[in-house]
Tab-separated table of C-alpha atoms in Angstrom:
chain	number	residue	atom	x	y	z
A	1	MET	CA	134.186	7.765	131.028
A	2	THR	CA	136.286	6.420	128.175
A	3	HIS	CA	136.034	8.368	124.932
A	4	MET	CA	137.628	7.982	121.547
A	5	ALA	CA	139.548	10.950	120.196
A	6	ASN	CA	136.745	11.737	117.759
A	7	GLY	CA	134.233	12.154	120.569
A	8	MET	CA	132.453	8.847	119.979
A	9	HIS	CA	132.185	6.311	122.784
A	10	GLU	CA	134.492	3.368	122.318
A	11	PRO	CA	132.648	0.041	121.968
A	12	GLY	CA	133.664	-2.923	124.040
A	13	ARG	CA	135.384	-0.906	126.740
A	14	SER	CA	134.201	-0.560	130.310
A	15	ASP	CA	134.274	2.611	132.376
A	16	ASP	CA	134.235	3.457	136.071
A	17	ALA	CA	130.445	3.226	136.217
A	18	GLY	CA	130.116	-0.413	135.228
A	19	PRO	CA	130.561	-3.033	132.495
A	20	ALA	CA	130.991	-2.464	128.788
A	21	ARG	CA	127.898	-1.253	126.976
A	22	THR	CA	126.016	-3.393	124.505
A	23	SER	CA	124.205	-0.493	122.799
A	24	TRP	CA	125.373	2.943	121.702
A	25	PRO	CA	123.713	6.274	120.982
A	26	ARG	CA	122.870	6.934	117.336
A	27	TYR	CA	122.544	10.584	116.427
A	28	GLY	CA	121.482	10.425	112.801
A	29	VAL	CA	122.290	12.898	110.033
A	30	ASP	CA	121.709	16.645	110.091
A	31	ALA	CA	119.445	17.989	107.298
A	32	PRO	CA	119.262	14.603	105.522
A	33	GLY	CA	117.510	16.094	102.501
A	34	PHE	CA	120.355	18.536	101.891
A	35	VAL	CA	123.152	15.962	101.997
A	36	SER	CA	121.114	13.589	99.799
A	37	THR	CA	120.777	16.343	97.204
A	38	LEU	CA	124.487	17.140	97.467
A	39	GLY	CA	125.418	13.504	96.928
A	40	ALA	CA	123.006	13.137	94.001
A	41	ALA	CA	124.452	16.233	92.335
A	42	ALA	CA	127.981	14.849	92.775
A	43	ALA	CA	126.938	11.585	91.120
A	44	ALA	CA	125.197	13.422	88.273
A	45	PHE	CA	128.244	15.551	87.456
A	46	GLY	CA	130.503	12.530	87.693
A	47	LEU	CA	128.318	10.615	85.234
A	48	ALA	CA	128.145	13.625	82.919
A	49	SER	CA	131.933	13.868	82.829
A	50	VAL	CA	132.077	10.279	81.551
A	51	ARG	CA	129.352	10.673	78.906
A	52	TRP	CA	130.112	14.132	77.566
A	53	ARG	CA	133.260	15.079	75.732
A	54	ARG	CA	132.433	18.762	75.569
A	55	GLY	CA	132.947	20.359	78.940
A	56	ARG	CA	134.325	17.131	80.437
A	57	ALA	CA	136.961	18.929	82.504
A	58	VAL	CA	134.401	21.299	83.996
A	59	THR	CA	131.862	18.615	84.850
A	60	ALA	CA	134.586	16.359	86.279
A	61	ALA	CA	135.867	19.188	88.474
A	62	ALA	CA	132.349	20.017	89.647
A	63	GLY	CA	131.699	16.372	90.432
A	64	ALA	CA	134.929	16.111	92.407
A	65	LEU	CA	134.120	19.222	94.408
A	66	LEU	CA	130.614	18.029	95.195
A	67	THR	CA	131.908	14.577	96.148
A	68	ALA	CA	134.458	16.126	98.488
A	69	GLY	CA	131.772	18.363	99.949
A	70	THR	CA	129.517	15.380	100.577
A	71	GLY	CA	132.330	13.580	102.375
A	72	ILE	CA	133.126	16.615	104.520
A	73	TYR	CA	129.447	17.022	105.368
A	74	LEU	CA	129.060	13.381	106.425
A	75	HIS	CA	132.224	13.515	108.535
A	76	THR	CA	130.936	16.610	110.322
A	77	THR	CA	127.464	15.275	111.019
A	78	LEU	CA	128.608	11.785	112.058
A	79	ARG	CA	131.873	12.485	113.882
A	80	GLY	CA	133.320	15.984	113.646
A	81	LYS	CA	130.607	17.847	115.559
A	82	LEU	CA	130.645	15.214	118.318
A	83	ALA	CA	134.379	15.594	118.862
A	84	ILE	CA	134.146	19.381	118.919
A	85	TRP	CA	131.269	19.428	121.408
A	86	GLU	CA	133.168	17.042	123.669
A	87	LYS	CA	136.043	19.540	123.717
A	88	GLU	CA	133.803	22.565	124.213
A	89	LEU	CA	131.905	20.961	127.096
A	90	ASP	CA	135.218	20.017	128.716
A	91	ARG	CA	136.381	23.598	128.212
A	92	ALA	CA	133.216	24.840	129.938
A	93	GLY	CA	134.562	23.400	133.179
A	94	LEU	CA	131.292	22.013	134.486
A	95	LYS	CA	131.406	21.097	138.177
A	96	GLY	CA	128.930	18.253	137.743
A	97	ASP	CA	125.946	19.605	139.676
A	98	GLU	CA	124.663	22.156	137.172
A	99	GLU	CA	121.249	22.282	135.557
A	100	LEU	CA	121.675	22.599	131.795
A	101	LEU	CA	119.156	23.320	129.049
A	102	ASP	CA	119.760	22.288	125.430
A	103	LEU	CA	117.714	24.136	122.798
A	104	GLY	CA	116.719	22.158	119.700
A	105	CYS	CA	118.287	18.964	121.029
A	106	GLY	CA	117.428	16.698	118.088
A	107	ARG	CA	118.524	13.147	118.850
A	108	GLY	CA	120.580	14.360	121.795
A	109	ALA	CA	124.236	14.549	120.767
A	110	VAL	CA	124.968	17.631	122.893
A	111	LEU	CA	122.382	16.728	125.525
A	112	VAL	CA	123.914	13.311	126.222
A	113	ALA	CA	127.489	14.598	126.171
A	114	ALA	CA	126.476	17.273	128.697
A	115	ALA	CA	124.594	14.780	130.888
A	116	GLU	CA	127.702	12.609	131.097
A	117	ARG	CA	129.419	15.553	132.767
A	118	LEU	CA	126.576	16.165	135.234
A	119	PRO	CA	126.521	13.199	137.654
A	120	ASP	CA	124.811	15.353	140.286
A	121	GLY	CA	122.974	17.680	137.938
A	122	LYS	CA	120.353	17.559	135.211
A	123	ALA	CA	120.298	17.987	131.421
A	124	VAL	CA	116.964	19.248	130.087
A	125	ALA	CA	116.100	19.672	126.414
A	126	VAL	CA	113.439	21.148	124.163
A	127	ASP	CA	112.673	20.500	120.507
A	128	LEU	CA	109.808	20.574	118.011
A	129	TRP	CA	111.126	17.344	116.430
A	130	ALA	CA	111.289	18.361	112.746
A	131	GLY	CA	112.525	15.482	110.583
A	132	LYS	CA	113.923	17.842	107.944
A	133	ASP	CA	116.418	19.169	110.506
A	134	GLN	CA	117.657	15.744	111.607
A	135	SER	CA	116.879	12.216	110.461
A	136	GLY	CA	114.613	10.239	112.789
A	137	ASN	CA	114.068	13.237	115.023
A	138	ARG	CA	111.702	12.018	117.759
A	139	PRO	CA	111.704	12.360	121.567
A	140	GLU	CA	111.688	8.603	122.126
A	141	ILE	CA	114.910	8.284	120.117
A	142	THR	CA	116.535	11.021	122.199
A	143	LEU	CA	115.543	9.220	125.388
A	144	ALA	CA	116.790	5.911	123.961
A	145	ASN	CA	120.154	7.529	123.239
A	146	ALA	CA	120.308	8.839	126.800
A	147	ALA	CA	119.553	5.333	128.076
A	148	ALA	CA	122.205	3.808	125.802
A	149	ALA	CA	124.744	6.268	127.243
A	150	GLY	CA	123.693	5.437	130.800
A	151	VAL	CA	122.427	8.936	131.639
A	152	ALA	CA	118.638	8.535	131.379
A	153	ASP	CA	118.231	9.293	135.087
A	154	ARG	CA	119.507	12.847	134.599
A	155	VAL	CA	117.859	13.721	131.256
A	156	GLU	CA	114.474	15.337	130.524
A	157	VAL	CA	113.017	16.197	127.124
A	158	HIS	CA	110.128	18.556	126.385
A	159	THR	CA	108.217	19.425	123.231
A	160	ALA	CA	108.472	23.200	123.291
A	161	ASP	CA	109.203	26.256	121.175
A	162	MET	CA	112.561	27.956	121.785
A	163	THR	CA	110.876	31.337	121.447
A	164	ALA	CA	108.532	30.644	124.395
A	165	LEU	CA	110.311	28.364	126.852
A	166	PRO	CA	108.129	26.710	129.513
A	167	PHE	CA	110.572	27.451	132.328
A	168	ALA	CA	110.772	30.095	135.022
A	169	ASP	CA	113.326	32.887	135.042
A	170	ASP	CA	116.758	31.962	136.418
A	171	SER	CA	116.216	28.185	136.097
A	172	PHE	CA	119.483	26.987	134.528
A	173	ASP	CA	123.229	27.351	134.968
A	174	VAL	CA	124.049	26.669	131.301
A	175	VAL	CA	122.079	26.874	128.046
A	176	THR	CA	123.449	25.169	124.930
A	177	SER	CA	122.241	24.954	121.341
A	178	ALA	CA	123.744	23.268	118.292
A	179	LEU	CA	122.695	24.308	114.796
A	180	ALA	CA	119.080	24.919	115.783
A	181	ILE	CA	118.315	28.609	116.222
A	182	HIS	CA	118.919	29.505	112.555
A	183	ASN	CA	115.955	27.285	111.625
A	184	ILE	CA	113.547	29.764	113.216
A	185	GLU	CA	111.970	32.233	110.796
A	186	PRO	CA	111.896	35.181	110.575
A	187	PRO	CA	115.250	36.244	112.106
A	188	GLU	CA	113.449	38.415	114.664
A	189	LEU	CA	112.224	35.198	116.269
A	190	GLN	CA	115.808	33.948	116.456
A	191	TYR	CA	116.569	36.926	118.645
A	192	GLN	CA	113.521	36.085	120.731
A	193	ALA	CA	114.932	32.592	121.262
A	194	LEU	CA	118.231	34.114	122.414
A	195	ASP	CA	116.360	36.406	124.793
A	196	GLU	CA	114.458	33.413	126.167
A	197	ALA	CA	117.749	31.574	126.693
A	198	MET	CA	119.134	34.511	128.662
A	199	ARG	CA	115.906	34.809	130.637
A	200	VAL	CA	116.036	31.242	131.929
A	201	LEU	CA	119.730	31.489	132.797
A	202	ARG	CA	120.661	32.221	136.374
A	203	PRO	CA	122.890	35.245	136.997
A	204	GLY	CA	126.407	34.209	136.066
A	205	GLY	CA	125.026	31.428	133.844
A	206	ARG	CA	126.516	30.766	130.424
A	207	LEU	CA	125.022	30.602	126.954
A	208	ILE	CA	126.924	28.365	124.481
A	209	VAL	CA	125.544	28.308	120.914
A	210	ALA	CA	127.016	26.726	117.782
A	211	ASP	CA	125.517	27.846	114.487
A	212	PHE	CA	126.391	28.864	110.932
A	213	TRP	CA	128.886	31.738	110.907
A	214	PHE	CA	126.506	34.175	109.187
A	215	ALA	CA	123.802	33.555	111.787
A	216	ALA	CA	126.255	33.498	114.704
A	217	ARG	CA	127.504	36.987	113.800
A	218	ARG	CA	123.965	38.298	114.118
A	219	TYR	CA	123.532	36.567	117.470
A	220	VAL	CA	126.601	38.294	118.876
A	221	ALA	CA	125.401	41.660	117.589
A	222	HIS	CA	122.044	41.061	119.279
A	223	LEU	CA	123.476	39.818	122.577
A	224	GLY	CA	126.068	42.590	122.805
A	225	GLY	CA	127.964	43.009	126.065
A	226	ASP	CA	130.762	40.524	126.563
A	227	SER	CA	129.443	37.936	124.094
A	228	THR	CA	132.158	36.310	121.993
A	229	LEU	CA	132.419	34.620	118.604
A	230	ARG	CA	134.882	31.893	117.592
A	231	PRO	CA	135.113	29.648	114.490
A	232	LEU	CA	135.120	25.924	115.263
A	233	GLY	CA	137.213	24.878	112.278
A	234	PRO	CA	137.013	22.296	109.463
A	235	GLY	CA	135.684	19.596	111.777
A	236	TYR	CA	132.422	21.556	111.845
A	237	TRP	CA	132.052	22.446	108.157
A	238	TYR	CA	128.874	21.284	106.445
A	239	GLY	CA	130.491	20.571	103.105
A	240	SER	CA	132.698	23.669	102.873
A	241	PRO	CA	133.780	26.743	104.864
A	242	LEU	CA	130.801	28.544	103.340
A	243	LEU	CA	128.719	26.514	105.796
A	244	GLY	CA	131.190	26.603	108.661
A	245	ILE	CA	130.091	26.812	112.299
A	246	ASN	CA	130.985	29.497	114.842
A	247	LEU	CA	130.608	29.315	118.607
A	248	VAL	CA	128.787	32.114	120.417
A	249	GLN	CA	129.237	32.480	124.169
A	250	ALA	CA	127.697	34.938	126.608
A	251	THR	CA	127.325	35.236	130.369
A	252	LYS	CA	124.219	36.528	132.112
A	253	LYS	CA	125.029	39.443	134.341
A	254	ASP	CA	123.610	39.783	137.807
A	255	SER	CA	121.129	42.665	137.525
A	256	ARG	CA	121.360	43.218	141.281
A	257	ARG	CA	124.901	44.416	140.939
A	258	THR	CA	125.608	48.018	140.099
């Protein structure tokens, strides 16, 4: 598969599987209401700095900061997160025959990238399809993105709650989640979602979760054991490092071993 360096598929190029594509996945914008508010605030401060003499330097600086934050946010949601997930899925060293579950898949950015690496496996996803979490968040759009990427034959989507997954114990080799678990309230239910993820993993299976650093720290504390935490850098900042993303990883131990 041919990929651009930023993790987006390159239009007009063919790959080993067939001719060049004529349609491409569209993953929308994360938390569209938040970035709209951020952009509106940037515009308001910028306008105020032009109209007001008193406090002009302060309002101009605030406007510049908010404008920069809006740009960083849009880069992350449209390109940065895609590039980082491409790298992390490559780093996971998938053999190609795994069964993978993506929690809170949204429009399928992680789901599709994973499915591309599973020619003999399956990528399954669950979501409750909340539009406030991602623009145009609907299962038919996720399936359309999978079809556009040429992986519809190995993708399944389900409407399901992460805290009560409709799958048997030990069903998956990998469970992923991108910026979804923190949306569950109260935090105790976030831990329940993590427990559900570990339940459906097979022994030796891996949990890979990207979420805000303050939530990710709690996940690691809950998971314990050999779980790890790693910042994913400026490419995954939602406006500033205050909303930076960390990666949590854990492996399910085989309870039969002593």
